[in-house]
């Protein structure tokens, strides 16, 4: 080793050692600090208030001057305070408290901070975990530069009900895809680890089963078997935890009669017990106090007792802890040890974030200016937005559009809107100039093609007054592009809908425009799967563009003209109508399965509606075609601890370079308890040039065949399995059986 190398080696060692010893010392530092704290100061750490502007929940009567409460050591964290300037004011107050314990600033950085990315459900449609991780990384970089320490994301709730407004915030219906995306998002938010200046703490939410609200009505009760909980709803949480999620948030719902905030089984037995979670749990907004409405406790005193003993460490906005914990300790209903444990968890995170070294380390105005809205972030937002667009239908290859068209009529209520492109949970709207509407995107790339425009109708209004003008405008154009869908506040928290049809008179406008005989492309912009049967059956080309964020217009235009070939796949089933809900691809077969959509003779079917969805989980087309062939197994029988390798060839047989998401599903043919007709167990997204063939290999091992039995043990059962490989859950191209030997 020469001298320079030796020096570098020792410097590196020094750096690593310091980092390591700081981490190693944290438990000691926390203990030392705990010893200095009064009970009141400890309880203060468990209390979280909303800031003084944006409210993301019902506002409770003010507690008086929050800055004074912070100075008295009564607050451990504040949410919805953003920006270096603003957070500094609050941190300065904390630095005037007796022990100078820094505050944690939390915010719902759900899909971007300043540069807004597609809504999470849209990003999930990309099936591109690297891109999703990058989007979270950028969001974290911007948020951390803006003074935020902690994002209340990712939401990893599985959702099988598109009436539920919060489907937009998760990764859809599948536990396997959902788990990979949960991992990607946690890694993206936390970057190189807590303490890095561009990392924010992640928060896996909402623990647990919030997405299964009865009837899709937000905040509603959840009643489900524990086996479904473990099989379907918990895996993404476990994945988030394994990826290092610093915090968890519990949820509003009751699970089988026990509200999540007071649920010992969820928080103590599973999360902190079996899974060994070392971070802390924050309640959802007011959810501890809401246990009174649930009828689970009589008052806030009992609510605080139930929540802290069940393992909820921090009280967001219900004020139950700050008002009652001291008395509960005096009354011996809550032990100091339980309080200490919660405080220890919170202080540990504050140390790991480096806030005790420098409470203002995320309050650098210069960094804030440099890090936000960079060109690189904007480019990344455009890239993931393109990757999120699903080509639902493309008859006669209407898309991509030629650049030689004389004119395009852009019609529809969403064509020129900007803020709507961001979607729900975009808290820092910023400057509207940063948002690209569809119309602007088309103007940017239109070349010589003349753009005509007519709004046609409003989003929800029932007036048809604009139809005539829209018809005339369409008549003058070579092609019509229609921008239809939901308003940004029609899907999101507390935005459940019983009717998820394309709102207002929009589908009538589509019919009117189709009657011109012009080629029509419909873009559907929404936060959830909508119902639009007439459009699906009659319009030749449909793109589901969700809400794509700041770069929506540019990204959609890239796809319209084919400078980007769409490759996204639906992460959630699209029903034919609300009566099919809940509908999901990984259902059981039942004792009387229908053989096809017309088979209603004493089968499990509706007499007025086919069983199949309008668009299945995993569906999504490309401008090119892919052929699957040559399925081969390394062997057809595997031992319990062995594995089988499966390969097949994927060829691009069309004209355009394109990406395909090849999906692998398994079915356990005979099992006790029974298993779903299909379960996603792997996928690969890959790019192929026209004519190119690639071989894809997939390994089946014990873990892929394992499931929870009725005792909630994870087991495998010998027997026959079917492997299905395809382009969508309803488009299986290759399949064969194999055996797990005894
Ligand atoms: C939501 C959470 C969110 C919190 C803070 C609640 O209403 O359910 O997901 O993190 O508000 O904004």
Coordinates of N, CA and C and ligand atoms in Angstrom, one line a residue, residues 56 79 108 152 166 205-206 249 252 284-285 316 425 493, ligand 1:
X56 N -54.6 19.3 6.9 CA -55.0 18.1 6.1 C -56.0 17.2 6.9
X79 N -46.5 19.2 12.0 CA -46.7 18.8 10.5 C -47.2 20.0 9.8
X108 N -46.9 15.6 4.1 CA -47.3 14.6 3.2 C -46.7 14.9 1.8
X152 N -45.0 11.7 5.3 CA -46.0 10.7 5.6 C -46.3 9.8 4.4
X166 N -58.9 7.0 -1.9 CA -57.4 6.9 -1.6 C -56.7 5.9 -2.5
X205 N -47.8 3.7 5.8 CA -49.1 3.9 6.3 C -50.2 3.3 5.4
X206 N -51.3 3.0 5.9 CA -51.9 3.3 7.2 C -52.1 1.9 7.8
X249 N -47.5 4.8 10.4 CA -48.6 5.5 10.8 C -49.8 4.5 10.9
X252 N -57.3 5.1 10.5 CA -58.6 5.6 11.1 C -59.6 4.4 11.3
X284 N -52.9 8.5 13.1 CA -53.3 9.3 12.0 C -54.0 10.6 12.6
X285 N -54.3 11.5 11.7 CA -54.8 12.8 12.2 C -56.1 12.6 13.1
X316 N -51.0 12.5 16.7 CA -51.2 13.5 15.7 C -52.5 14.2 16.0
X425 N -53.2 15.6 -3.2 CA -52.0 15.5 -2.4 C -50.8 16.2 -3.0
X493 N -58.2 11.8 -0.2 CA -58.7 11.5 1.1 C -60.2 12.1 1.2
Ligands
LIG1 C1 -54.3 11.3 6.5 C2 -52.8 10.9 6.5 C3 -52.0 12.1 6.5 C4 -52.4 13.0 7.7 C5 -51.5 14.3 7.8 C6 -54.6 12.3 7.5 O1 -55.9 12.8 7.3 O2 -55.0 10.1 6.6 O3 -52.5 10.0 5.5 O4 -50.6 11.8 6.6 O5 -53.7 13.4 7.5 O6 -51.8 15.1 6.7

